Short mmCIF file of C-alpha atoms and ligand atoms in Angstrom, two decimals:
data_model
loop_
_atom_site.label_atom_id
_atom_site.label_comp_id
_atom_site.label_asym_id
_atom_site.label_seq_id
_atom_site.Cartn_x
_atom_site.Cartn_y
_atom_site.Cartn_z
CA MET A 1 54.97 118.26 46.54
CA THR A 2 54.35 120.63 43.76
CA PRO A 3 52.18 119.44 40.98
CA LYS A 4 53.72 118.87 37.60
CA PRO A 5 51.74 120.89 34.70
CA THR A 6 50.34 118.83 31.84
CA VAL A 7 50.04 120.02 28.34
CA LEU A 8 51.42 123.96 27.62
CA GLN A 9 48.50 125.52 25.88
CA ASN A 10 49.36 128.84 23.65
CA LEU A 11 52.53 129.56 25.64
CA PRO A 12 53.38 132.82 23.74
CA ALA A 13 56.37 132.22 21.55
CA ASP A 14 58.57 134.84 22.65
CA LEU A 15 58.89 133.05 26.21
CA ASP A 16 61.14 130.13 27.20
CA GLU A 17 59.31 127.41 28.58
CA THR A 18 62.30 126.24 30.23
CA ARG A 19 62.89 129.74 32.21
CA LEU A 20 59.43 130.13 33.49
CA PRO A 21 59.05 130.88 36.88
CA LYS A 22 57.79 127.93 39.12
CA HIS A 23 55.74 129.51 41.66
CA VAL A 24 54.45 133.38 41.10
CA ALA A 25 52.87 135.01 43.80
CA VAL A 26 50.72 138.18 43.50
CA ILE A 27 49.59 141.14 45.50
CA MET A 28 46.20 142.22 43.97
CA ASP A 29 46.25 145.71 44.55
CA GLY A 30 44.12 148.93 43.06
CA ASN A 31 40.65 147.61 43.08
CA GLY A 32 39.08 150.24 45.12
CA ARG A 33 41.03 153.02 42.69
CA TRP A 34 40.01 151.05 39.70
CA ALA A 35 36.39 151.21 40.85
CA LYS A 36 36.56 154.91 41.82
CA ARG A 37 38.00 155.89 38.11
CA GLN A 38 34.88 154.34 36.76
CA GLY A 39 32.53 156.10 39.23
CA LEU A 40 31.33 152.82 40.70
CA PRO A 41 31.65 151.57 44.41
CA ARG A 42 35.04 149.99 45.85
CA ILE A 43 33.10 146.59 45.98
CA MET A 44 32.79 146.56 42.23
CA GLY A 45 36.52 146.52 42.29
CA HIS A 46 36.95 143.48 43.94
CA ARG A 47 34.13 141.84 41.93
CA ARG A 48 36.18 142.72 38.72
CA GLY A 49 39.20 141.61 40.68
CA VAL A 50 37.74 138.18 40.92
CA ASP A 51 37.66 138.03 37.12
CA ALA A 52 41.47 139.09 36.98
CA LEU A 53 42.42 136.37 39.26
CA LYS A 54 40.76 133.68 37.37
CA GLU A 55 42.17 134.70 33.95
CA LEU A 56 45.77 134.71 35.84
CA LEU A 57 45.10 131.24 37.30
CA ARG A 58 43.76 130.19 33.66
CA CYS A 59 47.42 131.60 32.28
CA CYS A 60 49.42 129.96 34.76
CA LYS A 61 47.89 126.49 34.12
CA ASP A 62 48.00 126.94 30.54
CA TRP A 63 51.51 128.15 30.33
CA GLY A 64 52.79 125.24 32.95
CA ILE A 65 53.40 127.45 35.85
CA PRO A 66 53.12 124.85 38.60
CA ALA A 67 52.03 127.14 41.38
CA LEU A 68 50.34 130.55 42.15
CA THR A 69 49.73 132.25 45.54
CA ALA A 70 47.31 135.38 45.85
CA TYR A 71 47.17 137.53 48.48
CA ALA A 72 43.26 138.23 49.17
CA PHE A 73 43.09 139.22 52.35
CA SER A 74 45.82 140.51 55.31
CA THR A 75 45.79 140.47 58.86
CA GLU A 76 45.71 144.31 58.36
CA ASN A 77 42.44 144.18 56.11
CA TRP A 78 40.18 143.78 59.28
CA GLY A 79 40.65 147.76 59.85
CA ARG A 80 38.77 148.48 56.78
CA PRO A 81 35.26 149.76 56.81
CA LEU A 82 32.90 147.04 58.41
CA ASP A 83 30.85 147.03 55.31
CA GLU A 84 33.84 146.13 52.71
CA VAL A 85 35.22 143.55 55.10
CA ASP A 86 31.75 141.86 55.15
CA PHE A 87 31.32 142.29 51.28
CA LEU A 88 34.79 140.77 50.80
CA MET A 89 33.81 137.54 53.15
CA THR A 90 30.52 137.31 51.33
CA LEU A 91 32.48 137.42 48.05
CA PHE A 92 35.23 134.86 48.92
CA ASP A 93 32.37 132.49 50.03
CA ARG A 94 30.70 132.96 46.94
CA VAL A 95 33.36 132.98 44.93
CA LEU A 96 34.37 129.21 45.98
CA ARG A 97 30.99 128.06 46.00
CA GLN A 98 30.72 128.92 42.45
CA GLU A 99 34.01 128.03 41.06
CA LEU A 100 34.50 124.70 43.12
CA ARG A 101 33.31 122.35 40.35
CA GLU A 102 35.37 124.17 37.79
CA MET A 103 38.31 123.79 39.62
CA VAL A 104 37.94 120.23 40.15
CA GLN A 105 37.44 119.65 36.53
CA GLU A 106 39.98 121.83 35.81
CA ASN A 107 42.41 119.56 38.19
CA VAL A 108 43.27 122.67 40.13
CA LYS A 109 44.93 121.90 43.96
CA ILE A 110 43.44 124.80 45.95
CA ASN A 111 45.23 125.71 49.31
CA PHE A 112 44.70 128.39 52.04
CA MET A 113 47.03 129.69 54.48
CA GLY A 114 46.70 132.06 57.16
CA ASN A 115 44.92 132.50 60.30
CA LEU A 116 41.84 130.81 58.86
CA GLY A 117 40.11 130.15 62.52
CA ALA A 118 39.31 133.65 62.84
CA LEU A 119 37.32 133.68 59.44
CA PRO A 120 33.52 133.39 59.37
CA ARG A 121 32.38 129.97 59.95
CA SER A 122 30.43 129.66 56.82
CA LEU A 123 33.60 130.84 54.94
CA GLN A 124 35.81 128.15 56.97
CA ALA A 125 33.69 125.41 55.76
CA GLU A 126 33.83 126.45 52.20
CA ILE A 127 37.48 126.60 52.58
CA GLU A 128 37.83 123.02 54.02
CA ARG A 129 35.48 121.71 51.47
CA SER A 130 37.56 122.88 48.42
CA MET A 131 40.62 122.15 50.05
CA THR A 132 39.28 118.44 50.49
CA GLU A 133 37.82 118.11 47.01
CA THR A 134 40.43 119.35 45.37
CA GLN A 135 43.56 117.43 47.44
CA HIS A 136 44.59 115.21 44.71
CA ASN A 137 44.57 117.61 41.98
CA ARG A 138 47.50 118.11 40.32
CA SER A 139 47.76 120.39 37.44
CA ILE A 140 48.11 123.74 39.51
CA GLN A 141 48.44 124.24 43.19
CA PHE A 142 46.67 127.65 43.58
CA THR A 143 47.25 128.94 47.20
CA VAL A 144 45.13 131.79 48.79
CA ALA A 145 46.46 133.95 51.78
CA MET A 146 43.54 134.64 53.68
CA ASN A 147 43.57 136.50 57.02
CA TYR A 148 47.25 136.12 56.38
CA GLY A 149 50.37 138.23 57.72
CA GLY A 150 53.84 137.37 57.29
CA ARG A 151 55.22 138.39 60.78
CA GLU A 152 52.50 136.17 62.27
CA GLU A 153 53.30 133.42 60.29
CA ILE A 154 57.11 133.64 61.30
CA LEU A 155 55.94 133.98 64.79
CA GLN A 156 54.15 130.91 65.04
CA ALA A 157 56.72 128.89 63.11
CA CYS A 158 59.12 130.39 66.17
CA ARG A 159 56.52 129.17 68.74
CA ALA A 160 56.03 125.69 67.29
CA ILE A 161 59.69 125.04 67.14
CA ALA A 162 60.27 126.72 70.70
CA THR A 163 57.99 124.22 72.00
CA SER A 164 59.69 121.03 70.38
CA VAL A 165 62.88 122.61 72.04
CA GLN A 166 61.51 122.98 75.41
CA GLN A 167 60.06 119.36 75.25
CA GLY A 168 63.36 118.00 74.55
CA LEU A 169 62.45 117.05 70.74
CA LEU A 170 65.08 119.27 69.30
CA GLN A 171 68.52 121.18 69.78
CA PRO A 172 68.96 124.47 69.09
CA ASP A 173 71.64 124.01 66.86
CA GLN A 174 69.37 121.71 64.94
CA ILE A 175 67.35 124.65 63.98
CA ASP A 176 68.32 125.56 60.48
CA GLU A 177 66.57 127.05 57.26
CA ALA A 178 64.94 123.86 56.08
CA LEU A 179 63.77 123.14 59.75
CA PHE A 180 62.29 126.48 59.72
CA GLU A 181 60.79 126.02 56.43
CA LYS A 182 58.78 123.23 57.27
CA HIS A 183 56.90 125.06 59.99
CA LEU A 184 55.90 127.63 57.50
CA TYR A 185 52.38 127.75 55.59
CA THR A 186 54.38 127.33 52.35
CA SER A 187 56.15 124.18 53.42
CA ASN A 188 54.19 122.19 50.46
CA VAL A 189 55.03 124.91 47.81
CA GLY A 190 58.16 126.59 48.34
CA ASP A 191 59.37 129.88 47.69
CA PRO A 192 58.02 132.21 45.08
CA ASP A 193 60.17 133.03 41.76
CA LEU A 194 58.37 136.03 40.68
CA LEU A 195 56.17 138.61 42.87
CA ILE A 196 53.96 140.88 40.87
CA ARG A 197 52.06 143.65 42.67
CA THR A 198 49.72 146.10 40.75
CA SER A 199 48.71 149.50 41.22
CA GLY A 200 52.32 151.05 41.46
CA GLU A 201 52.89 150.63 45.20
CA MET A 202 56.58 149.88 46.14
CA ARG A 203 55.69 147.69 49.31
CA VAL A 204 55.58 143.86 50.04
CA SER A 205 53.01 144.59 52.85
CA ASN A 206 53.56 141.95 55.29
CA PHE A 207 53.21 139.08 52.48
CA LEU A 208 55.64 136.18 52.71
CA LEU A 209 58.42 138.07 54.29
CA TRP A 210 60.57 134.80 54.88
CA GLN A 211 59.88 133.34 51.42
CA MET A 212 60.56 136.56 49.42
CA ALA A 213 64.25 136.62 49.73
CA TYR A 214 65.30 135.80 46.30
CA ALA A 215 62.16 136.75 44.53
CA GLU A 216 62.16 138.54 41.47
CA LEU A 217 59.73 141.69 41.80
CA TYR A 218 57.55 143.07 39.28
CA ILE A 219 55.65 145.88 40.16
CA THR A 220 53.12 147.54 37.40
CA GLU A 221 51.22 150.80 37.41
CA THR A 222 48.43 148.60 36.12
CA LEU A 223 45.36 148.56 38.66
CA TRP A 224 44.57 144.51 39.51
CA PRO A 225 41.04 144.70 37.64
CA ASP A 226 42.78 145.77 34.63
CA PHE A 227 45.88 142.77 34.82
CA ASP A 228 44.98 140.37 32.04
CA ARG A 229 47.16 137.89 30.04
CA THR A 230 48.56 140.61 27.99
CA GLU A 231 50.17 142.04 31.27
CA PHE A 232 50.90 138.74 32.74
CA HIS A 233 52.85 137.99 29.54
CA ARG A 234 54.80 141.24 29.86
CA ALA A 235 55.58 140.48 33.41
CA LEU A 236 56.97 137.07 32.51
CA CYS A 237 59.18 138.50 29.66
CA VAL A 238 60.83 141.21 32.33
CA TYR A 239 61.08 137.87 34.33
CA GLN A 240 63.23 136.13 31.80
CA GLN A 241 65.47 139.23 30.84
CA ARG A 242 66.61 139.10 34.66
CA ASP A 243 69.91 137.71 35.91
CA ARG A 244 69.16 135.39 38.89
CA ARG A 245 72.39 135.13 41.16
CA PHE A 246 71.03 134.19 44.36
CA GLY A 247 73.69 136.64 46.01
CA LYS A 248 76.48 134.59 43.72
CA VAL A 249 78.42 136.39 40.81
C1 FPP B 1 43.26 145.27 47.35
O1 FPP B 1 42.63 146.36 46.74
C2 FPP B 1 42.29 144.05 47.17
C3 FPP B 1 41.98 143.45 48.01
C4 FPP B 1 41.90 143.45 49.46
C5 FPP B 1 41.00 142.14 47.78
C6 FPP B 1 41.45 141.28 46.82
C7 FPP B 1 40.49 140.32 46.61
C8 FPP B 1 40.10 139.75 45.33
C9 FPP B 1 40.56 140.32 44.27
C10 FPP B 1 39.15 138.69 45.49
C11 FPP B 1 39.56 137.49 45.53
C12 FPP B 1 38.65 135.84 45.56
C13 FPP B 1 39.17 134.99 46.03
C14 FPP B 1 37.84 133.88 46.36
C15 FPP B 1 40.42 134.52 46.37
P1 FPP B 1 42.47 147.56 47.29
O2 FPP B 1 41.13 147.77 47.92
O3 FPP B 1 43.57 148.00 48.58
O4 FPP B 1 42.55 148.96 46.36
P2 FPP B 1 42.94 150.41 46.43
O5 FPP B 1 44.31 150.33 47.05
O6 FPP B 1 42.63 150.88 45.22
O7 FPP B 1 41.95 151.13 47.49
#
């Protein structure tokens, strides 16, 4: 079940509290370009990216958005230079260690989705610890997609369903959208209402392929490390101007 937000803090006056997205997903793109523009190594962009993510999480929590999902590392990202992959794995590990106490205090429930078994052992241990220690928290559900691929997620759901059919536990005509969704990583959080992608790329990059069916897309030229509270406010204003028809008139 999606956690319920508590008291709204500092919701900008021009936002309609009753029409906020219930689930925001974000593709945090542009860290490398941000660093290059500052004359810094790419890894500094990832470092600053963590600050931007923390600010977004705080905004969602303060403004009563009950779920945030962030794409931190895709199944394709292993193809990056080894030193960058190593840096990212170490960064994830360190950030989890550093931020866990605050997430517990702030009542954040953290969850991870993806092929987690292929991540470094120490990172897997931190992931496990942070999920266990925050499992009863209720202010916001924060999901981090790590070693995540949308096609792989759909395939693993198909394999699990096929196994149930093979074992005679399920008939093929019992397979519907609701049953399929129970086999996705997002079974406890549902589909995003709003997908934000930074750095101007017009792609979904293998992120939440099934779940994105009716998401509103917001793509900004802003690079991820510069995506702050003001930028998020802007995205929510655009979202609230959209007419969501879900295929109806
Ligand atoms: C994409 O920018 C960004 C990433 C692959 C990494 C994103 C990760 C973080 C912001 C850290 C999150 C931390 C935790 C613990 C969840 P890019 O490198 O593709 O940028 P470019 O397109 O400009 O090269």
